[in-house]
XYZ file of N, CA and C in Angstrom:
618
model
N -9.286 -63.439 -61.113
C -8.246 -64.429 -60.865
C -7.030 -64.119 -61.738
N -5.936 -64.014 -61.231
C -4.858 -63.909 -61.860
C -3.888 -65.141 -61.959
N -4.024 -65.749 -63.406
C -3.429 -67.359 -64.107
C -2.322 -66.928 -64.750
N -1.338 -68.142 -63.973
C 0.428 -67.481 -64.815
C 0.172 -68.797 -65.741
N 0.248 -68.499 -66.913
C 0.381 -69.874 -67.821
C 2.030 -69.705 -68.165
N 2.776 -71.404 -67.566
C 3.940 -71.395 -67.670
C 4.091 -72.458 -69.491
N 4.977 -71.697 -69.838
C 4.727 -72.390 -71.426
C 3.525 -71.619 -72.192
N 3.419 -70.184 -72.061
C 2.209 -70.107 -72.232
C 2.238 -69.563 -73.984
N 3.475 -69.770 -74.751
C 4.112 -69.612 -75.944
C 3.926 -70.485 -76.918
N 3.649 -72.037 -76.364
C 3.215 -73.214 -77.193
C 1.553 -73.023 -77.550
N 1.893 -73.874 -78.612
C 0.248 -73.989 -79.029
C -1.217 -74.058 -77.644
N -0.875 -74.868 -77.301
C -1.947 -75.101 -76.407
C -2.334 -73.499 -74.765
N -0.947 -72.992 -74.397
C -0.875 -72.383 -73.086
C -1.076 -71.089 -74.404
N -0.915 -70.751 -75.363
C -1.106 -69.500 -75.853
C -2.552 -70.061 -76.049
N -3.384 -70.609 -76.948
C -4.839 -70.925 -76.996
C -5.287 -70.677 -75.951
N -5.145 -71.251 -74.711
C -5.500 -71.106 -73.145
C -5.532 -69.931 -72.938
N -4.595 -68.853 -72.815
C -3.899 -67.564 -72.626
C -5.412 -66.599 -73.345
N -5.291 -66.731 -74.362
C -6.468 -65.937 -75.175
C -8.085 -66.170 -74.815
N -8.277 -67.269 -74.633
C -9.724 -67.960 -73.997
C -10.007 -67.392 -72.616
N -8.800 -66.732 -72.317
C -9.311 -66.833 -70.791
C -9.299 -65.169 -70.996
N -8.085 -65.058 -71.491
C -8.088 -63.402 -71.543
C -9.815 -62.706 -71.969
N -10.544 -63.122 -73.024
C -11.645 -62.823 -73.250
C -12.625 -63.406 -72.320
N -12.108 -64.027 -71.533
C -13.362 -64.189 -70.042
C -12.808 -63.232 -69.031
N -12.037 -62.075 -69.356
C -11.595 -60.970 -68.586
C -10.603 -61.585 -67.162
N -10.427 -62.647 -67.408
C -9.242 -63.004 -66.223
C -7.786 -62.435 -66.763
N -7.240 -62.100 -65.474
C -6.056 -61.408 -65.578
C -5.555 -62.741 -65.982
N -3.864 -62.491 -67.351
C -3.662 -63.607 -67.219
C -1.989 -63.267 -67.816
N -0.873 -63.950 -67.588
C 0.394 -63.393 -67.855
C 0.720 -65.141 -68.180
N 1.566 -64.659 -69.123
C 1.962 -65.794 -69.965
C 3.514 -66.103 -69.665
N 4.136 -66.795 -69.430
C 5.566 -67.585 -69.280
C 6.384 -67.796 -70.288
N 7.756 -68.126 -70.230
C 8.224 -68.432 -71.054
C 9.533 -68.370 -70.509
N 10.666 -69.618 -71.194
C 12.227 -69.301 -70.970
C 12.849 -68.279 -71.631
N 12.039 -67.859 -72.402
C 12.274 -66.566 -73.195
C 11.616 -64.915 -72.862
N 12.002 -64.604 -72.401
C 10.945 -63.794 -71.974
C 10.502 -62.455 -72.622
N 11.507 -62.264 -73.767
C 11.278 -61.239 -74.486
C 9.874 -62.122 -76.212
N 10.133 -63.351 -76.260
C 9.186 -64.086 -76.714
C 7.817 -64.354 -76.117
N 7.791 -64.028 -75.295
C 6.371 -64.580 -74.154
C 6.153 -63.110 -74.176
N 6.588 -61.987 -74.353
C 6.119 -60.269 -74.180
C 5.425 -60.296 -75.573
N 6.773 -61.009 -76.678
C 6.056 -60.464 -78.111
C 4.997 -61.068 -78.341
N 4.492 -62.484 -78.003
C 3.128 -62.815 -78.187
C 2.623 -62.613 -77.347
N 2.244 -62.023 -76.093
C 1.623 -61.435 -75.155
C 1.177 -59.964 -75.904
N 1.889 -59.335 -76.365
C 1.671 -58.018 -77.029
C 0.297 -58.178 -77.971
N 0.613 -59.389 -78.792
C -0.440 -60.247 -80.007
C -2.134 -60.258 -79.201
N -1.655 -60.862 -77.981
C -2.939 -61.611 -76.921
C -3.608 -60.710 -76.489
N -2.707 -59.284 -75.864
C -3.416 -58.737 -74.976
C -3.719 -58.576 -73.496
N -2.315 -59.459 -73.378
C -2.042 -60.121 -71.739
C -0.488 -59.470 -71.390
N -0.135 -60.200 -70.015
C 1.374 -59.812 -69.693
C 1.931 -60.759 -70.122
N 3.511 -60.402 -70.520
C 4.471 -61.504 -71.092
C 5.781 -61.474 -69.941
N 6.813 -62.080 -69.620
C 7.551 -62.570 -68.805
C 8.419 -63.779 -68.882
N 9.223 -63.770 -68.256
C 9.817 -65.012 -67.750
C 9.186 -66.419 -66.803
N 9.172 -67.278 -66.893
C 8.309 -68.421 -66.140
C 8.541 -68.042 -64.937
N 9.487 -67.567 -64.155
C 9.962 -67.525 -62.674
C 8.937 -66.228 -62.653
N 9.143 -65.554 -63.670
C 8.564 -63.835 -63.021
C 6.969 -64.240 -63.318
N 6.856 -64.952 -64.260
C 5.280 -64.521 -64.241
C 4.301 -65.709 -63.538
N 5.009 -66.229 -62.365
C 3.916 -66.855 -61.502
C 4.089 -66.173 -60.268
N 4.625 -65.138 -60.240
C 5.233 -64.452 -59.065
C 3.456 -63.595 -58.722
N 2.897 -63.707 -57.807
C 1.457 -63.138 -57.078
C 0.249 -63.739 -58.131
N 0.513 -64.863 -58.355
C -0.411 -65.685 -59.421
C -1.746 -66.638 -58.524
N -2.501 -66.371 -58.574
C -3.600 -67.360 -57.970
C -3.609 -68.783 -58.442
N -3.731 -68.997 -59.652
C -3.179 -70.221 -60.189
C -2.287 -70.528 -61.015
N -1.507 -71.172 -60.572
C -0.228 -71.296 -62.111
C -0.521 -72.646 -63.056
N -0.955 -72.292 -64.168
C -1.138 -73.406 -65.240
C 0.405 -74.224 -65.605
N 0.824 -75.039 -65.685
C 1.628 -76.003 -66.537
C 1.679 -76.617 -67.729
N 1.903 -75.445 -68.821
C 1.340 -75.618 -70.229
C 2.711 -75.877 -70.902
N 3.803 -76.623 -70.125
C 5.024 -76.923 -71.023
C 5.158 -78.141 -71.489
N 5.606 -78.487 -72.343
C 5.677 -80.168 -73.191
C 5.899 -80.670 -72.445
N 5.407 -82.150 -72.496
C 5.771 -83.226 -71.394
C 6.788 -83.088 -71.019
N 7.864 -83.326 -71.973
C 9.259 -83.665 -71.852
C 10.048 -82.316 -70.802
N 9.108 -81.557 -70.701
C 9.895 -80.124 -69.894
C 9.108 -80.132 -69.008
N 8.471 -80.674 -68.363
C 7.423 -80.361 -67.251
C 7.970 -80.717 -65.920
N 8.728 -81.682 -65.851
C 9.537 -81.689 -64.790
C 10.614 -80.975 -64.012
N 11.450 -80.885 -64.933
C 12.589 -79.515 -65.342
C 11.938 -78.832 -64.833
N 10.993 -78.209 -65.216
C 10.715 -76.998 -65.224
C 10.136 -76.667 -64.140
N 9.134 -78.050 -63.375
C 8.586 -77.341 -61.629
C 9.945 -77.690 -61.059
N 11.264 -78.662 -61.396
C 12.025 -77.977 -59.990
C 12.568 -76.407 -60.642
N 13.091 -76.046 -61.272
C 13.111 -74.865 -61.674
C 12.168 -73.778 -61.019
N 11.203 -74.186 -61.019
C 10.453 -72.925 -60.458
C 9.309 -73.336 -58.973
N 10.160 -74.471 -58.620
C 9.018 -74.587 -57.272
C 9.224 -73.162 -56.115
N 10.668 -72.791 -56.104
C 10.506 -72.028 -55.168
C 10.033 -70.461 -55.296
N 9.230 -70.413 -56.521
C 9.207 -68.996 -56.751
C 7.607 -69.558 -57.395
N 7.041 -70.528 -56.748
C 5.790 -71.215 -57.590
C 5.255 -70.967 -55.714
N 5.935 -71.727 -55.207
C 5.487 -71.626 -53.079
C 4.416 -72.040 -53.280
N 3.741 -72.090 -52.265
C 1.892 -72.642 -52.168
C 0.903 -72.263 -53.282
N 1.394 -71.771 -53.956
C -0.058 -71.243 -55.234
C -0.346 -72.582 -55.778
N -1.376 -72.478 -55.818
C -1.761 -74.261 -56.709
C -1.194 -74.085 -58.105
N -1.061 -75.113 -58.527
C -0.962 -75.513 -59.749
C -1.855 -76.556 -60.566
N -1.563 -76.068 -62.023
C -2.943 -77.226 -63.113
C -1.928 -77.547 -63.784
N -1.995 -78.819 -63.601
C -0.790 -79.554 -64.761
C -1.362 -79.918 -65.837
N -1.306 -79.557 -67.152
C -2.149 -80.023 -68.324
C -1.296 -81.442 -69.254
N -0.777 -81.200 -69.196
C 0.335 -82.163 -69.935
C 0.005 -83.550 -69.815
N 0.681 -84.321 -71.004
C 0.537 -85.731 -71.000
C 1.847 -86.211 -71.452
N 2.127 -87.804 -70.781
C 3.385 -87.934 -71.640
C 3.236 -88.903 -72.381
N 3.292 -89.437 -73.567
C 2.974 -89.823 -74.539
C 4.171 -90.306 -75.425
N 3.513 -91.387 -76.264
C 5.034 -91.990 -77.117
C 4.301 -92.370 -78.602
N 4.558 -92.106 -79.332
C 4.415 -92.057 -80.937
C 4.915 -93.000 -81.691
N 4.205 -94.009 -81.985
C 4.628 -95.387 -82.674
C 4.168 -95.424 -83.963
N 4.528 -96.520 -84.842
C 3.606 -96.418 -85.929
C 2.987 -96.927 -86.033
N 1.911 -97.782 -84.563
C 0.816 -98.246 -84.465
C -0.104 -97.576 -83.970
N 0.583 -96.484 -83.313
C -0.711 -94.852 -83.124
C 0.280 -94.834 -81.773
N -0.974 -93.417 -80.968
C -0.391 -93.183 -79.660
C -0.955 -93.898 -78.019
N 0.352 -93.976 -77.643
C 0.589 -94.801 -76.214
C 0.682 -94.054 -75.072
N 0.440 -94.154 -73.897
C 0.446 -93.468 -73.102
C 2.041 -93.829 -72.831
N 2.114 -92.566 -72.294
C 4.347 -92.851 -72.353
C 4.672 -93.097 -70.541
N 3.580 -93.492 -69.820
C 3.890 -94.169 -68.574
C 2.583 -95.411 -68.348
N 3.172 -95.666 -67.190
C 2.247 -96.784 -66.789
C 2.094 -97.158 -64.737
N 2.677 -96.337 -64.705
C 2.765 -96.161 -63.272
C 1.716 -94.685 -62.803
N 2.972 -93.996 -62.412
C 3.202 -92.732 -62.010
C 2.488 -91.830 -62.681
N 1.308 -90.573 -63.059
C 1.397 -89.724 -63.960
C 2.166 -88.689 -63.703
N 2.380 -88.186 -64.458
C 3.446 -86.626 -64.882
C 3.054 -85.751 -63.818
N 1.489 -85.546 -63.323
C 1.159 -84.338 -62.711
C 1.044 -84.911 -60.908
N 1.531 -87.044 -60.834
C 1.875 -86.834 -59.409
C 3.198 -86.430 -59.349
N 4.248 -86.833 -60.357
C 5.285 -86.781 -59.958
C 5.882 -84.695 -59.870
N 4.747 -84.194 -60.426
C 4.797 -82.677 -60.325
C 5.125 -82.327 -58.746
N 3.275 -82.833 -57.945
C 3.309 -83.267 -57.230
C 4.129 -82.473 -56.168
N 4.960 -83.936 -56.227
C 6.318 -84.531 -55.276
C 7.598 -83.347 -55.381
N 7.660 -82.590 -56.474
C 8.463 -81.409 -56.562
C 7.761 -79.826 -55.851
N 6.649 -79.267 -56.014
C 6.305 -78.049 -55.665
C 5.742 -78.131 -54.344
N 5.963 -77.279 -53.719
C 5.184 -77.201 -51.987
C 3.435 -77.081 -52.276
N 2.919 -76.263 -53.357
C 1.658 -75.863 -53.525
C 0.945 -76.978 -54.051
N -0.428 -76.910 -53.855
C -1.261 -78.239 -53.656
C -1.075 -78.359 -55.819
N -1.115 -79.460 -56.323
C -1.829 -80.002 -57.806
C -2.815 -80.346 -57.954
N -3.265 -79.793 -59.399
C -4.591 -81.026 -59.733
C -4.145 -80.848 -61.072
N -4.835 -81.517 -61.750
C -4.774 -82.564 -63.215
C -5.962 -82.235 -63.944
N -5.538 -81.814 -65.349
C -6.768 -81.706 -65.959
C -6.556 -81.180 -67.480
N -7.551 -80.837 -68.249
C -7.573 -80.449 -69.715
C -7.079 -80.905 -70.792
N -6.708 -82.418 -70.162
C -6.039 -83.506 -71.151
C -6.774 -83.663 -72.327
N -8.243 -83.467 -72.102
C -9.194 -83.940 -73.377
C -8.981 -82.673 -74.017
N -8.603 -81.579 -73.990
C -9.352 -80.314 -74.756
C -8.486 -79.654 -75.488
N -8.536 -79.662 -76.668
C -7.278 -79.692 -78.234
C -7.523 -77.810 -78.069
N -6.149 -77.820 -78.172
C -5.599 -76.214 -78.402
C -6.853 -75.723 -79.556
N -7.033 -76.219 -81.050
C -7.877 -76.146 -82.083
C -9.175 -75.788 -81.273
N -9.860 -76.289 -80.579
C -10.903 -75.831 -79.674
C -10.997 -74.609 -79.068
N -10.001 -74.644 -78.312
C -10.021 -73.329 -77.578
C -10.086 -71.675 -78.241
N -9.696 -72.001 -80.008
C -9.318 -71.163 -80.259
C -10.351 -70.934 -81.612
N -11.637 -71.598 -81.439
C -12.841 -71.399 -82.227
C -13.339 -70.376 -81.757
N -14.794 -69.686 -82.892
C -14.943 -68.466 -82.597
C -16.215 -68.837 -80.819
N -16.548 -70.000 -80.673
C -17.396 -70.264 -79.795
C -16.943 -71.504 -79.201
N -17.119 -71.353 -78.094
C -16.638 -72.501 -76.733
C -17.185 -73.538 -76.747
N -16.002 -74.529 -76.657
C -15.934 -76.003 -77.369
C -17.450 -76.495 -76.582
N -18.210 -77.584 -76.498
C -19.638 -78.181 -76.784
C -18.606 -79.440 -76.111
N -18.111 -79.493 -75.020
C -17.813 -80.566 -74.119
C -17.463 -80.368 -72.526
N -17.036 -81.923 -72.196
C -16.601 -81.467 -70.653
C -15.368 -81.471 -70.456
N -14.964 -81.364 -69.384
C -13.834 -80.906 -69.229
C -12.986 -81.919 -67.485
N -12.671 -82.583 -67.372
C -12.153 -83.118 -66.239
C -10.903 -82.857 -65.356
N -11.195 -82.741 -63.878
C -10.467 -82.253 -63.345
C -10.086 -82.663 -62.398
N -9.005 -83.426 -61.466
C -8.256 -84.054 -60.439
C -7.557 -84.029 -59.490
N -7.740 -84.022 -58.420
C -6.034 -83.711 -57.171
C -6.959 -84.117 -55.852
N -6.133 -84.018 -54.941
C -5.671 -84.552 -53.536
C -6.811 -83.374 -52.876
N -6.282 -82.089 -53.027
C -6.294 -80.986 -52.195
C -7.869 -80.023 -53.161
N -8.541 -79.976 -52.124
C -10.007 -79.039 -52.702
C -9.793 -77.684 -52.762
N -8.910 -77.455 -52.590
C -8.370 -75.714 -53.151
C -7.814 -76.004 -54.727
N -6.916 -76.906 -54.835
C -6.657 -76.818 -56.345
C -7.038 -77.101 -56.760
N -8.244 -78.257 -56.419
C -9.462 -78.357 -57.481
C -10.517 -77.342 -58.080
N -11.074 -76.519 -56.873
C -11.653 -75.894 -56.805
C -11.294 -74.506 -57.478
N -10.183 -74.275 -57.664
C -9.542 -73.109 -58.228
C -9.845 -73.362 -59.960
N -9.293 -74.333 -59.909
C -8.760 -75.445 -61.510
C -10.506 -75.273 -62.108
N -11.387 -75.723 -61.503
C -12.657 -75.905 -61.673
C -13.154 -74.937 -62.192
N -12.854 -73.922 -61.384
C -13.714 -72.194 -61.459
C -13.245 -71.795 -63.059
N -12.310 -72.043 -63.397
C -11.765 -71.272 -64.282
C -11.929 -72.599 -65.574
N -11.896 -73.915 -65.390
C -11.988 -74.868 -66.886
C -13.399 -74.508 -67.471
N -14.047 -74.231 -66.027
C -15.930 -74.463 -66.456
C -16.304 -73.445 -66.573
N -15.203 -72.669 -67.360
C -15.828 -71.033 -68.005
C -14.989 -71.332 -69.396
N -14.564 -72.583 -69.893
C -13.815 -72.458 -70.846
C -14.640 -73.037 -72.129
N -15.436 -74.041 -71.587
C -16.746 -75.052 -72.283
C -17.791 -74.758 -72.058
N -18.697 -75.209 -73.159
C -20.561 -74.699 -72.856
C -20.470 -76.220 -72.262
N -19.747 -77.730 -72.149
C -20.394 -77.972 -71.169
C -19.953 -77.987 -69.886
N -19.192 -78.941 -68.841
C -19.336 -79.248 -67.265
C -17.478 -79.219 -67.328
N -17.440 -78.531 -65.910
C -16.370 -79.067 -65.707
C -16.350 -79.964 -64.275
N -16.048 -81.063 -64.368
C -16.245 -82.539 -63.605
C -15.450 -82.705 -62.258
N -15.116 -82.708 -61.443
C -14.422 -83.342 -60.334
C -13.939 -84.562 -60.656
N -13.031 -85.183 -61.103
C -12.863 -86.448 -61.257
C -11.780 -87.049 -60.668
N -12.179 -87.155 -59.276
C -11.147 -87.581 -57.880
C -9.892 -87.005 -57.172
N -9.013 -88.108 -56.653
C -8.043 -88.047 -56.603
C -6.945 -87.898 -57.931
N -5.876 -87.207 -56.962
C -5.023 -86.651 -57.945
C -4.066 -88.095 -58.955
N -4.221 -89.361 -58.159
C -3.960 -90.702 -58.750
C -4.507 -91.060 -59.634
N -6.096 -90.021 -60.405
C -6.381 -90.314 -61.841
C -5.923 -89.659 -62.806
N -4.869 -89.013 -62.340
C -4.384 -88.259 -63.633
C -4.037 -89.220 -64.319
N -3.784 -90.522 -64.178
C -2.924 -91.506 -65.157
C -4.256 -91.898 -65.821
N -5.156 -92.131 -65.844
C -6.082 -92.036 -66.207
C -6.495 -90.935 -67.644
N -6.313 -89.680 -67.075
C -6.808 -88.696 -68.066
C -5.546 -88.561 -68.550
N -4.607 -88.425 -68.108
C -3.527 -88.512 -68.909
C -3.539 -89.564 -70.583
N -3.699 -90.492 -69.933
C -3.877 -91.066 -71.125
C -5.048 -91.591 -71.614
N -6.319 -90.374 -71.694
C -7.361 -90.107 -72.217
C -6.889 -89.642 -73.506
N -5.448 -88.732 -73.599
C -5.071 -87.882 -74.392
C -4.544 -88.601 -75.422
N -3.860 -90.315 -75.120
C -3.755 -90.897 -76.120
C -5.093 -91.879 -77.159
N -6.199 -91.651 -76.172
C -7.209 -92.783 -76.707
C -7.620 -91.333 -77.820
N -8.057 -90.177 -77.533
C -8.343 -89.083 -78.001
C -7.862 -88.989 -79.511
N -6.198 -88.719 -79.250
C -5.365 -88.792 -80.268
C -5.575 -89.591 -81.527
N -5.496 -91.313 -81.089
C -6.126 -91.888 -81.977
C -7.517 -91.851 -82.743
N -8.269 -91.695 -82.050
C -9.358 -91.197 -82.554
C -9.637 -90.590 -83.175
N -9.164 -89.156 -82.838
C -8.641 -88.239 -84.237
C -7.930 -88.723 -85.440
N -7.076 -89.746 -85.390
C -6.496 -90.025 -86.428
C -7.210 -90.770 -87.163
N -7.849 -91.974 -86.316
C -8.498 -92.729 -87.467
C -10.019 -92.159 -88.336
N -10.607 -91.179 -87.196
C -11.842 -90.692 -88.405
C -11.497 -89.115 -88.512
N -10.145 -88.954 -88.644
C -9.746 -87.038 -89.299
C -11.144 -86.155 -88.484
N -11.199 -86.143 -87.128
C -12.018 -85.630 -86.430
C -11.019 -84.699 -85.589
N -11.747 -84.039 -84.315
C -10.912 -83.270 -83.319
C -12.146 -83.237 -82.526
N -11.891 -84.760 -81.716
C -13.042 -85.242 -80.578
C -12.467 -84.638 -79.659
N -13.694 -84.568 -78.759
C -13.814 -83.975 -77.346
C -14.505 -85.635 -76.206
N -14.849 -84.950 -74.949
C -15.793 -86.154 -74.257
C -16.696 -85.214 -73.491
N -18.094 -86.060 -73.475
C -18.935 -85.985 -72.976
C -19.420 -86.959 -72.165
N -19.489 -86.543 -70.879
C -20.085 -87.672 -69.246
C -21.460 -87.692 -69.704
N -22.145 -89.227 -69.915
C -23.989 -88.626 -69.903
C -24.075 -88.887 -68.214
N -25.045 -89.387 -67.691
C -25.737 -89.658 -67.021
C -25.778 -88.509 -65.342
N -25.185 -87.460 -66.084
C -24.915 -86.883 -64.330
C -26.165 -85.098 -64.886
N -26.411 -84.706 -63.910
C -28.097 -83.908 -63.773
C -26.994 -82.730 -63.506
């Protein structure tokens, strides 16, 4: 499988980038920079590029850019993104000094993705901290995954549930991303209040 991780320069899409690279998937990393996305690509062991160039013959294109750019950035590149599915990882989130909030309440980030690219979405990896990915052994959780369309699930799937020793989940329609989306803030806190770096685990499924 060949995965364009767009943003793949930030903490989390470079962690991603390397995890996958050592599960031998082809994998080319993004960036508005593109001579920056080569030099840590050089580091990884992968291809480096421009976001437009490196989803160009991509089987799946990841969405590993900060909330705040995730929009921007699929109209920017829907037409050079065309039918390839996409995994929107992102959350949008707001930082108080009573902890973290989910930064919508409607809409999530990865419908309103959605509504911009022709290629099917799904939603997912909200629970799973860059710090994880980038241990010497694969994080000891699950992994949840969302959308409309059973190709981008199914794509999204193949490749999360090689990322964890445990499951990677189906977890509906693409209308729960608001949901896991702001899994990422219950998470967050959590981490803060017992200095942990929690994951989740589904019991009851065989």
């Amino acid at each position: 499988m060949r995965i364009a991780i767009v943003g793949g320069t930030g903490s989390f899409g470079r962690a991603l980038a390397e995890r996958a690279q050592q599960l031998g998937e082809d994998v080319v990393i993004g960036s508005r920079d593109s001579s920056r996305a080569k030099e840590i690509a050089a580091v990884i062991g992968v291809e480096g590029a421009s976001n437009e160039d490196s989803v160009q013959g991509a089987d799946l294109v990841v969405l590993a850019v900060r909330s705040n750019a995730a929009i921007e950035t699929a109209r920017a590149l829907a037409p050079a993104i065309g039918d390839t599915p996409l995994l929107c990882v992102a959350s949008d989130l707001t930082f108080t000094d009573e902890g973290v909030l989910p930064g919508r309440h409607s809409q999530s980030l990865a419908e309103e993705v959605d509504q911009i690219i022709e290629g099917p979405v799904a939603a997912g990896l909200q629970t799973l901290a860059a710090a994880h990915l980038t241990q010497a052994e694969p994080p000891d959780e699950d992994v949840l995954i969302c959308g409309d369309d059973q190709r981008a699930k199914d794509t999204s799937l193949e490749l999360v549930g090689r990322l964890v020793t445990g499951r990677a989940i189906d977890a509906g329609p693409l209308a729960n991303a608001r949901a896991l989306e702001g899994l990422t803030a219950v998470i967050l806190n959590v981490n803060r209040r017992y200095k942990a770096h929690a994951g989740i685990r589904i019991v009851g499924l065989k």
